[in-house]
Amino acid sequence: MRGRILKDNRGFAVLMVFLLLVPMLLLAMEGMVNLNTAVTVSDVDLQEAVAFAVKAAAMQVTPASQASGHPRINAERAHAAFREILAKNLGFDPNTMVPLPGLSYASVRYTLVVYNGYDDYVFENAPGAKAFRFDGAVGTEYGFPYSGFPATFTVTPADILWGSAGGRMVTLPSPGAVAVVEAEAKKILGVGTLRTVRWAAARIVCVEGTCSVR
């Protein structure tokens, strides 16, 4: 009888340990899945989307400046191209930046600076510099400092600043664009989102009369 009681107690103890371990295992699995999601989103999808979008922005050269051999970027067209490419690659409506049903991302915010360095082609909507910001709901545009080349910018998780202000810096030796994007991806397990920030820059490079974006 005593042996049977001991066996029952041991069985009960094993069952209790198992029941205690199950929630911990599920939490660990959720963490691994969400970590994998975060790595995939930040290192592949988002980084590539930002890089493609900022290159598309830098490609919007005005006709007169291209003909003169001094390419300048049409700021409005650059923003439209950036927004369209970013939206298509991340799964958002390019007009509203609302996420499309069934896709990974829940929201997106960005700041884009289009930098020409000079305002000699402002008549083609290519000012010295112009910034565009989308806060997840409302888009704004505003003037940005400029003073020829090379031009240095400081990229923060939420903004792009003129000059060397500490943190991550990028220098443009020719007309181009710089962008920082914050995206929130839906968790595969559990509730909530995972926030990721990535940035990219692109510039126009002209060699012996042939120009490209890098």
PDB file of C-alpha atoms in Angstrom:
ATOM      1  CA  MET A   1       0.000   0.000   0.000  1.00  0.00           C
ATOM      2  CA  ARG A   2       2.828   2.356   0.946  1.00  0.00           C
ATOM      3  CA  GLY A   3       4.609   1.598  -2.342  1.00  0.00           C
ATOM      4  CA  ARG A   4       1.462   2.397  -4.297  1.00  0.00           C
ATOM      5  CA  ILE A   5       1.093   5.746  -2.504  1.00  0.00           C
ATOM      6  CA  LEU A   6       4.710   6.607  -3.312  1.00  0.00           C
ATOM      7  CA  LYS A   7       4.149   5.780  -6.979  1.00  0.00           C
ATOM      8  CA  ASP A   8       1.003   7.924  -7.052  1.00  0.00           C
ATOM      9  CA  ASN A   9       2.850  10.835  -5.443  1.00  0.00           C
ATOM     10  CA  ARG A  10       5.710  10.539  -7.918  1.00  0.00           C
ATOM     11  CA  GLY A  11       3.284  10.471 -10.815  1.00  0.00           C
ATOM     12  CA  PHE A  12       1.511  13.528  -9.468  1.00  0.00           C
ATOM     13  CA  ALA A  13       4.843  15.340  -9.042  1.00  0.00           C
ATOM     14  CA  VAL A  14       5.872  14.553 -12.631  1.00  0.00           C
ATOM     15  CA  LEU A  15       2.503  15.801 -13.870  1.00  0.00           C
ATOM     16  CA  MET A  16       2.877  19.048 -11.909  1.00  0.00           C
ATOM     17  CA  VAL A  17       6.386  19.631 -13.282  1.00  0.00           C
ATOM     18  CA  PHE A  18       5.103  19.009 -16.804  1.00  0.00           C
ATOM     19  CA  LEU A  19       2.212  21.440 -16.341  1.00  0.00           C
ATOM     20  CA  LEU A  20       4.610  24.076 -15.024  1.00  0.00           C
ATOM     21  CA  LEU A  21       7.010  23.592 -17.935  1.00  0.00           C
ATOM     22  CA  VAL A  22       4.391  23.841 -20.695  1.00  0.00           C
ATOM     23  CA  PRO A  23       3.761  27.621 -20.331  1.00  0.00           C
ATOM     24  CA  MET A  24       7.515  28.248 -20.170  1.00  0.00           C
ATOM     25  CA  LEU A  25       8.080  26.219 -23.331  1.00  0.00           C
ATOM     26  CA  LEU A  26       5.294  28.086 -25.122  1.00  0.00           C
ATOM     27  CA  LEU A  27       6.776  31.437 -24.098  1.00  0.00           C
ATOM     28  CA  ALA A  28      10.198  30.323 -25.297  1.00  0.00           C
ATOM     29  CA  MET A  29       8.731  29.194 -28.622  1.00  0.00           C
ATOM     30  CA  GLU A  30       6.925  32.523 -29.015  1.00  0.00           C
ATOM     31  CA  GLY A  31      10.137  34.388 -28.284  1.00  0.00           C
ATOM     32  CA  MET A  32      12.068  32.339 -30.851  1.00  0.00           C
ATOM     33  CA  VAL A  33       9.389  32.779 -33.509  1.00  0.00           C
ATOM     34  CA  ASN A  34       9.081  36.514 -32.897  1.00  0.00           C
ATOM     35  CA  LEU A  35      12.864  36.926 -32.817  1.00  0.00           C
ATOM     36  CA  ASN A  36      13.056  35.165 -36.159  1.00  0.00           C
ATOM     37  CA  THR A  37      10.301  37.436 -37.467  1.00  0.00           C
ATOM     38  CA  ALA A  38      12.148  40.527 -36.239  1.00  0.00           C
ATOM     39  CA  VAL A  39      15.423  39.443 -37.828  1.00  0.00           C
ATOM     40  CA  THR A  40      13.735  38.635 -41.137  1.00  0.00           C
ATOM     41  CA  VAL A  41      11.738  41.851 -41.185  1.00  0.00           C
ATOM     42  CA  SER A  42      14.560  44.183 -40.194  1.00  0.00           C
ATOM     43  CA  ASP A  43      17.481  42.622 -42.024  1.00  0.00           C
ATOM     44  CA  VAL A  44      15.814  41.624 -45.282  1.00  0.00           C
ATOM     45  CA  ASP A  45      12.379  43.034 -46.072  1.00  0.00           C
ATOM     46  CA  LEU A  46      12.642  46.487 -44.515  1.00  0.00           C
ATOM     47  CA  GLN A  47      16.280  47.210 -45.358  1.00  0.00           C
ATOM     48  CA  GLU A  48      15.811  46.254 -48.995  1.00  0.00           C
ATOM     49  CA  ALA A  49      12.540  48.170 -49.233  1.00  0.00           C
ATOM     50  CA  VAL A  50      14.152  51.360 -47.901  1.00  0.00           C
ATOM     51  CA  ALA A  51      17.190  50.964 -50.177  1.00  0.00           C
ATOM     52  CA  PHE A  52      15.039  50.447 -53.289  1.00  0.00           C
ATOM     53  CA  ALA A  53      12.764  53.353 -52.365  1.00  0.00           C
ATOM     54  CA  VAL A  54      15.570  55.841 -51.753  1.00  0.00           C
ATOM     55  CA  LYS A  55      17.227  54.886 -55.055  1.00  0.00           C
ATOM     56  CA  ALA A  56      13.931  55.435 -56.844  1.00  0.00           C
ATOM     57  CA  ALA A  57      13.781  58.890 -55.247  1.00  0.00           C
ATOM     58  CA  ALA A  58      17.297  59.809 -56.387  1.00  0.00           C
ATOM     59  CA  MET A  59      16.474  58.790 -59.966  1.00  0.00           C
ATOM     60  CA  GLN A  60      13.911  61.579 -60.412  1.00  0.00           C
ATOM     61  CA  VAL A  61      16.276  63.922 -62.266  1.00  0.00           C
ATOM     62  CA  THR A  62      14.827  66.997 -63.967  1.00  0.00           C
ATOM     63  CA  PRO A  63      15.097  67.233 -67.792  1.00  0.00           C
ATOM     64  CA  ALA A  64      16.891  70.596 -67.954  1.00  0.00           C
ATOM     65  CA  SER A  65      19.478  69.703 -65.323  1.00  0.00           C
ATOM     66  CA  GLN A  66      20.130  66.362 -66.988  1.00  0.00           C
ATOM     67  CA  ALA A  67      20.644  68.067 -70.345  1.00  0.00           C
ATOM     68  CA  SER A  68      23.108  70.508 -68.792  1.00  0.00           C
ATOM     69  CA  GLY A  69      25.177  67.752 -67.198  1.00  0.00           C
ATOM     70  CA  HIS A  70      24.419  68.973 -63.662  1.00  0.00           C
ATOM     71  CA  PRO A  71      21.649  66.620 -62.513  1.00  0.00           C
ATOM     72  CA  ARG A  72      19.191  67.821 -59.886  1.00  0.00           C
ATOM     73  CA  ILE A  73      16.307  65.878 -58.344  1.00  0.00           C
ATOM     74  CA  ASN A  74      12.654  66.893 -58.595  1.00  0.00           C
ATOM     75  CA  ALA A  75      11.657  66.795 -54.924  1.00  0.00           C
ATOM     76  CA  GLU A  76       7.944  66.089 -55.379  1.00  0.00           C
ATOM     77  CA  ARG A  77       8.515  63.323 -57.895  1.00  0.00           C
ATOM     78  CA  ALA A  78      11.225  61.882 -55.663  1.00  0.00           C
ATOM     79  CA  HIS A  79       8.842  61.691 -52.720  1.00  0.00           C
ATOM     80  CA  ALA A  80       6.112  60.110 -54.844  1.00  0.00           C
ATOM     81  CA  ALA A  81       8.532  57.469 -56.170  1.00  0.00           C
ATOM     82  CA  PHE A  82       9.913  56.764 -52.691  1.00  0.00           C
ATOM     83  CA  ARG A  83       6.456  56.358 -51.198  1.00  0.00           C
ATOM     84  CA  GLU A  84       5.209  54.122 -54.012  1.00  0.00           C
ATOM     85  CA  ILE A  85       8.189  51.743 -53.927  1.00  0.00           C
ATOM     86  CA  LEU A  86       8.220  51.588 -50.126  1.00  0.00           C
ATOM     87  CA  ALA A  87       4.481  50.875 -49.992  1.00  0.00           C
ATOM     88  CA  LYS A  88       4.595  48.162 -52.649  1.00  0.00           C
ATOM     89  CA  ASN A  89       7.519  46.352 -51.027  1.00  0.00           C
ATOM     90  CA  LEU A  90       6.083  46.462 -47.506  1.00  0.00           C
ATOM     91  CA  GLY A  91       2.452  45.799 -48.428  1.00  0.00           C
ATOM     92  CA  PHE A  92       0.813  49.210 -47.942  1.00  0.00           C
ATOM     93  CA  ASP A  93      -1.613  51.211 -50.021  1.00  0.00           C
ATOM     94  CA  PRO A  94       0.651  53.863 -51.652  1.00  0.00           C
ATOM     95  CA  ASN A  95      -2.080  56.511 -51.466  1.00  0.00           C
ATOM     96  CA  THR A  96      -3.032  56.122 -47.809  1.00  0.00           C
ATOM     97  CA  MET A  97      -0.097  54.089 -46.403  1.00  0.00           C
ATOM     98  CA  VAL A  98      -2.643  51.816 -44.742  1.00  0.00           C
ATOM     99  CA  PRO A  99      -1.451  48.178 -44.511  1.00  0.00           C
ATOM    100  CA  LEU A 100      -3.088  45.755 -46.914  1.00  0.00           C
ATOM    101  CA  PRO A 101      -5.023  42.833 -45.363  1.00  0.00           C
ATOM    102  CA  GLY A 102      -3.150  39.686 -44.401  1.00  0.00           C
ATOM    103  CA  LEU A 103       0.378  41.103 -44.540  1.00  0.00           C
ATOM    104  CA  SER A 104       3.084  41.355 -41.874  1.00  0.00           C
ATOM    105  CA  TYR A 105       3.293  45.084 -41.241  1.00  0.00           C
ATOM    106  CA  ALA A 106       0.930  47.052 -39.020  1.00  0.00           C
ATOM    107  CA  SER A 107       2.223  50.598 -39.556  1.00  0.00           C
ATOM    108  CA  VAL A 108       5.046  52.619 -41.085  1.00  0.00           C
ATOM    109  CA  ARG A 109       6.615  56.039 -40.467  1.00  0.00           C
ATOM    110  CA  TYR A 110       9.351  57.739 -42.441  1.00  0.00           C
ATOM    111  CA  THR A 111      11.437  60.834 -43.049  1.00  0.00           C
ATOM    112  CA  LEU A 112      12.897  61.482 -46.499  1.00  0.00           C
ATOM    113  CA  VAL A 113      15.357  64.253 -47.364  1.00  0.00           C
ATOM    114  CA  VAL A 114      15.907  65.107 -51.027  1.00  0.00           C
ATOM    115  CA  TYR A 115      19.174  67.013 -51.318  1.00  0.00           C
ATOM    116  CA  ASN A 116      20.369  68.959 -54.375  1.00  0.00           C
ATOM    117  CA  GLY A 117      22.878  71.205 -52.629  1.00  0.00           C
ATOM    118  CA  TYR A 118      21.978  74.255 -54.740  1.00  0.00           C
ATOM    119  CA  ASP A 119      18.749  75.909 -55.844  1.00  0.00           C
ATOM    120  CA  ASP A 120      19.804  76.595 -59.441  1.00  0.00           C
ATOM    121  CA  TYR A 121      17.011  74.360 -60.766  1.00  0.00           C
ATOM    122  CA  VAL A 122      14.269  75.363 -58.380  1.00  0.00           C
ATOM    123  CA  PHE A 123      12.163  76.295 -61.435  1.00  0.00           C
ATOM    124  CA  GLU A 124      11.996  72.537 -62.132  1.00  0.00           C
ATOM    125  CA  ASN A 125      10.852  71.846 -58.581  1.00  0.00           C
ATOM    126  CA  ALA A 126      14.398  70.942 -57.553  1.00  0.00           C
ATOM    127  CA  PRO A 127      15.119  73.119 -54.489  1.00  0.00           C
ATOM    128  CA  GLY A 128      18.412  72.995 -52.639  1.00  0.00           C
ATOM    129  CA  ALA A 129      16.865  70.547 -50.175  1.00  0.00           C
ATOM    130  CA  LYS A 130      13.435  69.425 -49.053  1.00  0.00           C
ATOM    131  CA  ALA A 131      12.187  67.019 -46.391  1.00  0.00           C
ATOM    132  CA  PHE A 132       9.075  64.852 -46.281  1.00  0.00           C
ATOM    133  CA  ARG A 133       7.714  63.174 -43.173  1.00  0.00           C
ATOM    134  CA  PHE A 134       4.930  60.664 -42.584  1.00  0.00           C
ATOM    135  CA  ASP A 135       4.038  60.007 -38.927  1.00  0.00           C
ATOM    136  CA  GLY A 136       1.833  56.997 -39.563  1.00  0.00           C
ATOM    137  CA  ALA A 137      -1.261  59.082 -40.217  1.00  0.00           C
ATOM    138  CA  VAL A 138      -0.373  62.518 -41.621  1.00  0.00           C
ATOM    139  CA  GLY A 139       2.250  63.580 -44.152  1.00  0.00           C
ATOM    140  CA  THR A 140       4.115  66.902 -44.006  1.00  0.00           C
ATOM    141  CA  GLU A 141       6.821  68.572 -46.083  1.00  0.00           C
ATOM    142  CA  TYR A 142       9.209  71.342 -45.110  1.00  0.00           C
ATOM    143  CA  GLY A 143      12.370  73.143 -46.113  1.00  0.00           C
ATOM    144  CA  PHE A 144      15.711  71.650 -45.161  1.00  0.00           C
ATOM    145  CA  PRO A 145      19.136  73.342 -44.809  1.00  0.00           C
ATOM    146  CA  TYR A 146      21.577  73.109 -47.711  1.00  0.00           C
ATOM    147  CA  SER A 147      25.043  74.390 -48.476  1.00  0.00           C
ATOM    148  CA  GLY A 148      26.590  72.683 -51.481  1.00  0.00           C
ATOM    149  CA  PHE A 149      28.772  69.590 -51.195  1.00  0.00           C
ATOM    150  CA  PRO A 150      29.863  67.510 -49.432  1.00  0.00           C
ATOM    151  CA  ALA A 151      26.798  67.469 -47.189  1.00  0.00           C
ATOM    152  CA  THR A 152      26.665  65.569 -43.899  1.00  0.00           C
ATOM    153  CA  PHE A 153      23.497  64.334 -42.203  1.00  0.00           C
ATOM    154  CA  THR A 154      22.837  62.673 -38.867  1.00  0.00           C
ATOM    155  CA  VAL A 155      20.332  59.828 -38.925  1.00  0.00           C
ATOM    156  CA  THR A 156      18.395  59.106 -35.730  1.00  0.00           C
ATOM    157  CA  PRO A 157      15.660  56.486 -35.224  1.00  0.00           C
ATOM    158  CA  ALA A 158      13.012  59.172 -35.721  1.00  0.00           C
ATOM    159  CA  ASP A 159      14.563  61.908 -37.863  1.00  0.00           C
ATOM    160  CA  ILE A 160      17.279  63.162 -40.222  1.00  0.00           C
ATOM    161  CA  LEU A 161      19.267  66.168 -39.015  1.00  0.00           C
ATOM    162  CA  TRP A 162      21.534  68.593 -40.841  1.00  0.00           C
ATOM    163  CA  GLY A 163      25.230  68.334 -39.998  1.00  0.00           C
ATOM    164  CA  SER A 164      27.147  66.218 -37.514  1.00  0.00           C
ATOM    165  CA  ALA A 165      24.936  65.920 -34.466  1.00  0.00           C
ATOM    166  CA  GLY A 166      26.286  62.656 -33.089  1.00  0.00           C
ATOM    167  CA  GLY A 167      24.990  59.182 -33.799  1.00  0.00           C
ATOM    168  CA  ARG A 168      24.997  57.657 -37.265  1.00  0.00           C
ATOM    169  CA  MET A 169      26.223  60.038 -39.973  1.00  0.00           C
ATOM    170  CA  VAL A 170      26.094  59.895 -43.769  1.00  0.00           C
ATOM    171  CA  THR A 171      27.770  62.213 -46.283  1.00  0.00           C
ATOM    172  CA  LEU A 172      26.539  62.983 -49.792  1.00  0.00           C
ATOM    173  CA  PRO A 173      29.217  64.292 -52.191  1.00  0.00           C
ATOM    174  CA  SER A 174      26.583  64.864 -54.901  1.00  0.00           C
ATOM    175  CA  PRO A 175      22.774  65.221 -55.208  1.00  0.00           C
ATOM    176  CA  GLY A 176      20.860  62.381 -53.621  1.00  0.00           C
ATOM    177  CA  ALA A 177      18.395  61.303 -50.957  1.00  0.00           C
ATOM    178  CA  VAL A 178      18.490  60.000 -47.389  1.00  0.00           C
ATOM    179  CA  ALA A 179      15.623  58.216 -45.639  1.00  0.00           C
ATOM    180  CA  VAL A 180      14.888  56.622 -42.284  1.00  0.00           C
ATOM    181  CA  VAL A 181      11.890  54.305 -41.892  1.00  0.00           C
ATOM    182  CA  GLU A 182      10.265  52.828 -38.811  1.00  0.00           C
ATOM    183  CA  ALA A 183       7.984  49.837 -39.350  1.00  0.00           C
ATOM    184  CA  GLU A 184       5.946  47.746 -36.946  1.00  0.00           C
ATOM    185  CA  ALA A 185       5.423  44.076 -37.779  1.00  0.00           C
ATOM    186  CA  LYS A 186       2.650  41.976 -36.290  1.00  0.00           C
ATOM    187  CA  LYS A 187       3.741  39.173 -33.962  1.00  0.00           C
ATOM    188  CA  ILE A 188       3.133  35.670 -35.263  1.00  0.00           C
ATOM    189  CA  LEU A 189       2.252  34.440 -31.760  1.00  0.00           C
ATOM    190  CA  GLY A 190       0.727  36.511 -29.011  1.00  0.00           C
ATOM    191  CA  VAL A 191      -0.359  40.111 -29.344  1.00  0.00           C
ATOM    192  CA  GLY A 192       1.416  43.371 -30.082  1.00  0.00           C
ATOM    193  CA  THR A 193       3.993  44.421 -32.656  1.00  0.00           C
ATOM    194  CA  LEU A 194       7.747  44.437 -33.212  1.00  0.00           C
ATOM    195  CA  ARG A 195       9.311  47.815 -34.028  1.00  0.00           C
ATOM    196  CA  THR A 196      12.229  48.054 -36.474  1.00  0.00           C
ATOM    197  CA  VAL A 197      14.117  51.083 -37.825  1.00  0.00           C
ATOM    198  CA  ARG A 198      16.276  51.096 -40.962  1.00  0.00           C
ATOM    199  CA  TRP A 199      17.811  53.840 -43.094  1.00  0.00           C
ATOM    200  CA  ALA A 200      19.424  54.183 -46.511  1.00  0.00           C
ATOM    201  CA  ALA A 201      21.001  56.792 -48.769  1.00  0.00           C
ATOM    202  CA  ALA A 202      21.527  57.061 -52.518  1.00  0.00           C
ATOM    203  CA  ARG A 203      23.293  59.620 -54.689  1.00  0.00           C
ATOM    204  CA  ILE A 204      23.811  60.508 -58.321  1.00  0.00           C
ATOM    205  CA  VAL A 205      27.254  59.612 -59.652  1.00  0.00           C
ATOM    206  CA  CYS A 206      28.415  60.994 -63.004  1.00  0.00           C
ATOM    207  CA  VAL A 207      31.513  59.623 -64.732  1.00  0.00           C
ATOM    208  CA  GLU A 208      32.567  60.932 -68.149  1.00  0.00           C
ATOM    209  CA  GLY A 209      29.089  62.192 -68.952  1.00  0.00           C
ATOM    210  CA  THR A 210      27.259  59.055 -67.833  1.00  0.00           C
ATOM    211  CA  CYS A 211      25.208  59.293 -64.639  1.00  0.00           C
ATOM    212  CA  SER A 212      23.821  56.567 -62.404  1.00  0.00           C
ATOM    213  CA  VAL A 213      22.377  56.215 -58.910  1.00  0.00           C
ATOM    214  CA  ARG A 214      24.321  54.386 -56.214  1.00  0.00           C
TER     215      ARG A 214
END
